[in-house]
């Protein structure tokens, strides 16, 4: 698990440096080709670079071990990175749509050949960065993947448009494609944002059937009932489970030990929780919570 975290963090760092370097090149290229599309994409990529840098930093911090200040560790910092990135991407996408609408109202013919060269470089560089991050499992890395996918699709659109503009005078095509791609990306980012907020609010993780877990625990010998059962996720990938069990027909301490051992083995083998706590109460014992 630590190896996967380090690998994901390194990929975020690589994507950050690639994106920042290409953003600088974009600004120079946009001025050189007199292309408003490239300049506006450069501004969008600058926002992406900032969010990538934040994700990289928070991703590294999230791997720190637990301490007395953060007893669960720093994993939720990765979740914070996903939230920041989603908001940055939504704001950037809205800006792109506004600029595209302006260009629809007043079309301009840029240097199509210059756009072609930069589009090829943009697809290659952002495509490589997207590929490196695509294997990430955390919400942070998934949101970053959409960042980079948006850039790849955007540059693919610029590539197609630049070729068309070399043969036909249809300057409105570029902003029209930009709007279509941005709407597609926004749809997926909003879904990720909802998922991130759900985890922030400690909602039940998707893919884990709480009713099924309760049925299995209640079927365990000596378990009379369950209460104060909680299931949430630290970062969308590492989950936590806690519950209180009311016991019955318990006469020896070894029965309690065996019961807890059986339940923990089940939770460990079937659900792979990062943390779980089983509190037990005897028949004549009241829960103080």
Coordinates of C-alpha atoms in Angstrom, one line a residue:
X1 CA 0.0 0.0 0.0
X2 CA 2.9 2.4 0.8
X3 CA 4.5 1.4 -2.5
X4 CA 1.3 2.3 -4.4
X5 CA 1.1 5.6 -2.6
X6 CA 4.7 6.6 -3.4
X7 CA 4.2 5.5 -7.0
X8 CA 1.0 7.7 -7.3
X9 CA 2.8 10.7 -5.7
X10 CA 5.7 10.4 -8.1
X11 CA 3.3 10.4 -11.0
X12 CA 1.6 13.5 -9.7
X13 CA 5.0 15.2 -9.4
X14 CA 5.9 14.2 -13.0
X15 CA 2.6 15.5 -14.3
X16 CA 3.0 18.8 -12.4
X17 CA 6.4 19.5 -13.9
X18 CA 5.3 18.5 -17.4
X19 CA 2.2 20.6 -17.2
X20 CA 4.0 23.7 -15.8
X21 CA 6.8 23.5 -18.4
X22 CA 4.3 23.2 -21.3
X23 CA 2.2 26.0 -19.9
X24 CA 5.2 28.4 -20.2
X25 CA 5.8 27.1 -23.8
X26 CA 2.0 27.6 -24.5
X27 CA 2.1 31.3 -23.5
X28 CA 5.0 32.0 -25.8
X29 CA 3.4 29.9 -28.6
X30 CA 0.1 31.7 -28.2
X31 CA 1.7 35.1 -28.6
X32 CA 3.8 33.8 -31.5
X33 CA 0.8 32.3 -33.4
X34 CA -1.6 35.1 -32.4
X35 CA -4.0 32.3 -31.3
X36 CA -6.5 33.3 -28.6
X37 CA -7.4 29.6 -28.3
X38 CA -3.9 28.6 -27.3
X39 CA -3.5 31.6 -24.9
X40 CA -6.8 30.8 -23.2
X41 CA -5.7 27.1 -23.0
X42 CA -2.4 28.3 -21.5
X43 CA -4.3 30.1 -18.8
X44 CA -6.4 27.0 -18.1
X45 CA -3.2 24.9 -18.0
X46 CA -1.7 27.3 -15.5
X47 CA -4.7 26.6 -13.2
X48 CA -4.2 22.9 -13.8
X49 CA -0.5 23.3 -12.9
X50 CA -1.3 25.0 -9.6
X51 CA -3.9 22.3 -8.7
X52 CA -1.4 19.6 -9.7
X53 CA 1.2 21.2 -7.5
X54 CA -1.3 21.3 -4.6
X55 CA -2.2 17.6 -5.2
X56 CA 1.4 16.6 -5.3
X57 CA 2.2 18.3 -2.0
X58 CA -1.0 17.1 -0.3
X59 CA -0.4 13.6 -1.7
X60 CA 3.1 13.5 -0.2
X61 CA 1.8 14.8 3.2
X62 CA -1.1 12.3 3.2
X63 CA 1.5 9.4 3.4
X64 CA 2.7 10.6 6.8
X65 CA 2.1 8.2 9.7
X66 CA -0.5 8.8 12.4
X67 CA 0.5 10.9 15.5
X68 CA -1.2 12.5 18.5
X69 CA -2.4 15.4 16.4
X70 CA -3.9 13.3 13.5
X71 CA -4.6 9.9 15.0
X72 CA -5.8 8.4 11.7
X73 CA -2.9 9.8 9.8
X74 CA -2.9 12.4 7.0
X75 CA -4.8 10.4 4.4
X76 CA -7.7 12.9 4.2
X77 CA -5.3 15.5 2.9
X78 CA -5.4 13.6 -0.4
X79 CA -9.2 14.1 -0.3
X80 CA -8.7 17.8 0.3
X81 CA -6.6 17.9 -2.9
X82 CA -9.4 16.2 -4.8
X83 CA -11.9 18.9 -3.6
X84 CA -9.6 21.8 -4.5
X85 CA -8.8 20.3 -7.9
X86 CA -12.5 19.8 -8.7
X87 CA -13.3 23.4 -7.8
X88 CA -10.3 24.7 -9.8
X89 CA -11.3 22.6 -12.8
X90 CA -15.0 23.8 -12.7
X91 CA -13.9 27.4 -12.5
X92 CA -11.4 26.9 -15.3
X93 CA -14.0 25.2 -17.5
X94 CA -16.5 28.0 -16.9
X95 CA -13.8 30.4 -18.1
X96 CA -13.1 28.4 -21.2
X97 CA -16.8 28.3 -22.0
X98 CA -17.2 32.1 -21.6
X99 CA -14.1 32.7 -23.8
X100 CA -15.4 30.2 -26.4
X101 CA -18.8 32.0 -26.5
X102 CA -17.0 35.3 -27.1
X103 CA -15.0 33.8 -30.0
X104 CA -18.3 32.5 -31.5
X105 CA -19.6 36.1 -31.4
X106 CA -16.4 37.5 -33.0
X107 CA -14.5 34.7 -34.8
X108 CA -10.8 35.2 -35.5
X109 CA -8.4 33.4 -37.8
X110 CA -5.2 32.3 -36.0
X111 CA -2.0 30.9 -37.5
X112 CA -3.3 27.4 -38.3
X113 CA 0.1 25.9 -39.0
X114 CA 1.5 27.1 -35.7
X115 CA -1.6 25.7 -34.0
X116 CA -0.9 22.4 -35.6
X117 CA 2.6 22.1 -34.2
X118 CA 1.5 23.1 -30.7
X119 CA -1.5 20.8 -30.8
X120 CA 0.8 17.8 -31.6
X121 CA 3.0 18.7 -28.7
X122 CA 0.0 19.2 -26.4
X123 CA -1.5 15.9 -27.2
X124 CA 1.8 14.1 -26.7
X125 CA 2.8 15.8 -23.4
X126 CA -0.6 15.8 -21.8
X127 CA -1.3 12.3 -23.1
X128 CA 1.8 11.0 -21.4
X129 CA 1.0 12.7 -18.1
X130 CA -2.6 11.4 -18.2
X131 CA -1.3 7.9 -18.8
X132 CA 1.0 8.1 -15.8
X133 CA -1.7 9.3 -13.5
X134 CA -4.6 7.1 -14.9
X135 CA -3.6 4.1 -12.7
X136 CA -4.2 6.1 -9.5
X137 CA -6.9 4.8 -7.1
X138 CA -7.4 7.8 -4.8
X139 CA -10.1 10.4 -5.5
X140 CA -7.3 12.9 -5.8
X141 CA -5.6 11.1 -8.6
X142 CA -9.0 10.4 -10.3
X143 CA -9.8 14.1 -10.4
X144 CA -6.3 14.9 -11.7
X145 CA -6.9 12.3 -14.5
X146 CA -9.9 14.3 -15.6
X147 CA -7.8 17.5 -15.5
X148 CA -5.3 15.9 -17.9
X149 CA -7.9 14.2 -20.0
X150 CA -9.6 17.6 -20.5
X151 CA -6.2 18.9 -21.7
X152 CA -5.7 15.9 -24.1
X153 CA -9.2 16.3 -25.6
X154 CA -8.7 20.0 -25.9
X155 CA -5.5 19.7 -27.8
X156 CA -7.0 17.0 -30.0
X157 CA -9.7 19.5 -30.9
X158 CA -7.1 22.1 -31.6
X159 CA -5.3 19.6 -33.8
X160 CA -8.4 18.8 -35.8
X161 CA -9.4 22.4 -36.1
X162 CA -5.9 23.6 -37.2
X163 CA -6.0 21.0 -40.0
X164 CA -9.5 22.2 -41.1
X165 CA -8.5 25.8 -40.9
X166 CA -5.6 25.2 -43.2
X167 CA -8.1 24.3 -46.0
X168 CA -11.3 26.1 -45.0
X169 CA -12.3 29.4 -43.5
X170 CA -14.4 28.3 -40.6
X171 CA -13.0 30.0 -37.5
X172 CA -16.2 29.3 -35.4
X173 CA -15.3 25.6 -35.4
X174 CA -12.7 25.9 -32.7
X175 CA -14.9 27.5 -30.0
X176 CA -17.8 25.2 -30.8
X177 CA -15.6 22.1 -30.2
X178 CA -14.2 23.7 -27.0
X179 CA -17.7 24.1 -25.6
X180 CA -18.7 20.5 -26.4
X181 CA -15.5 19.1 -24.8
X182 CA -15.7 21.3 -21.7
X183 CA -19.4 20.3 -21.1
X184 CA -18.4 16.7 -21.3
X185 CA -15.6 17.2 -18.8
X186 CA -17.7 19.3 -16.5
X187 CA -20.3 16.5 -16.3
X188 CA -17.7 14.0 -15.1
X189 CA -16.0 16.5 -12.7
X190 CA -19.3 17.3 -11.0
X191 CA -19.8 13.6 -10.5
X192 CA -16.4 13.3 -8.9
X193 CA -17.0 16.4 -6.8
X194 CA -20.3 14.9 -5.4
X195 CA -18.4 11.7 -4.6
X196 CA -15.6 13.7 -2.9
X197 CA -18.1 15.7 -0.8
X198 CA -19.9 12.5 0.1
X199 CA -16.7 11.1 1.5
X200 CA -15.9 14.4 3.3
X201 CA -19.3 14.1 5.0
X202 CA -18.4 10.5 6.0
X203 CA -21.1 8.8 3.9
X204 CA -21.0 5.0 3.5
X205 CA -18.4 4.0 0.9
X206 CA -19.7 2.7 -2.4
X207 CA -19.3 -1.1 -3.0
X208 CA -19.6 -2.0 0.7
X209 CA -22.9 -3.6 1.7
X210 CA -23.5 -2.6 5.3
X211 CA -26.7 -4.7 5.6
X212 CA -24.7 -7.8 4.5
X213 CA -22.0 -7.1 7.2
X214 CA -24.7 -6.7 9.9
X215 CA -26.3 -10.0 8.9
X216 CA -23.0 -11.9 9.0
X217 CA -22.1 -10.4 12.4
X218 CA -25.6 -11.1 13.9
X219 CA -25.3 -14.7 12.7
X220 CA -22.2 -15.1 14.8
X221 CA -22.8 -17.2 18.0
X222 CA -23.5 -15.1 21.2
X223 CA -24.3 -11.9 19.3
X224 CA -27.8 -10.7 20.4
X225 CA -27.9 -7.3 18.7
X226 CA -25.8 -4.4 17.2
X227 CA -25.9 -0.7 17.8
X228 CA -23.7 2.4 17.2
X229 CA -22.5 0.9 13.9
X230 CA -20.5 3.3 11.7
X231 CA -18.9 2.9 8.3
X232 CA -17.0 5.7 6.6
X233 CA -13.9 6.3 4.4
X234 CA -10.8 8.2 5.1
X235 CA -10.0 9.1 1.5
X236 CA -12.4 7.1 -0.7
X237 CA -9.9 4.2 -0.7
X238 CA -9.2 3.3 2.9
X239 CA -12.4 2.5 5.0
X240 CA -13.2 2.4 8.7
X241 CA -15.8 0.3 10.5
X242 CA -16.9 0.4 14.2
X243 CA -19.7 -1.2 16.0
X244 CA -21.1 -2.2 19.5
X245 CA -22.3 -5.7 20.1
X246 CA -24.8 -6.8 22.7
X247 CA -23.8 -10.4 23.8
X248 CA -25.9 -13.3 25.1
X249 CA -25.2 -16.6 26.8
X250 CA -21.7 -15.7 27.6
X251 CA -20.2 -17.5 30.7
X252 CA -16.4 -17.4 30.0
X253 CA -14.0 -14.7 28.9
X254 CA -12.6 -17.0 26.2
X255 CA -16.0 -16.9 24.5
X256 CA -15.7 -13.1 24.1
X257 CA -12.2 -13.4 22.8
X258 CA -13.1 -16.1 20.2
X259 CA -16.2 -14.1 19.1
X260 CA -14.1 -10.9 18.5
X261 CA -11.5 -13.0 16.7
X262 CA -14.0 -14.6 14.4
X263 CA -15.6 -11.2 13.5
X264 CA -12.3 -9.5 12.9
X265 CA -11.1 -12.3 10.7
X266 CA -14.3 -12.0 8.6
X267 CA -13.9 -8.2 8.3
X268 CA -10.2 -8.5 7.4
X269 CA -10.6 -11.3 4.8
X270 CA -13.8 -10.1 3.1
X271 CA -13.8 -6.3 3.3
X272 CA -10.1 -5.3 3.8
X273 CA -10.9 -2.4 6.1
X274 CA -8.0 -0.1 7.0
X275 CA -9.3 0.1 10.6
X276 CA -12.1 -1.6 12.6
X277 CA -13.2 -1.5 16.2
X278 CA -15.5 -4.1 17.9
X279 CA -16.9 -3.1 21.3
X280 CA -18.8 -5.8 23.3
X281 CA -21.3 -5.4 26.1
X282 CA -22.7 -8.2 28.3
X283 CA -26.4 -8.9 28.8
X284 CA -26.6 -7.0 32.1
X285 CA -24.3 -4.2 30.9
X286 CA -25.7 -0.8 29.6
X287 CA -24.1 1.2 26.8
X288 CA -23.0 4.5 28.1
X289 CA -23.1 6.2 24.7

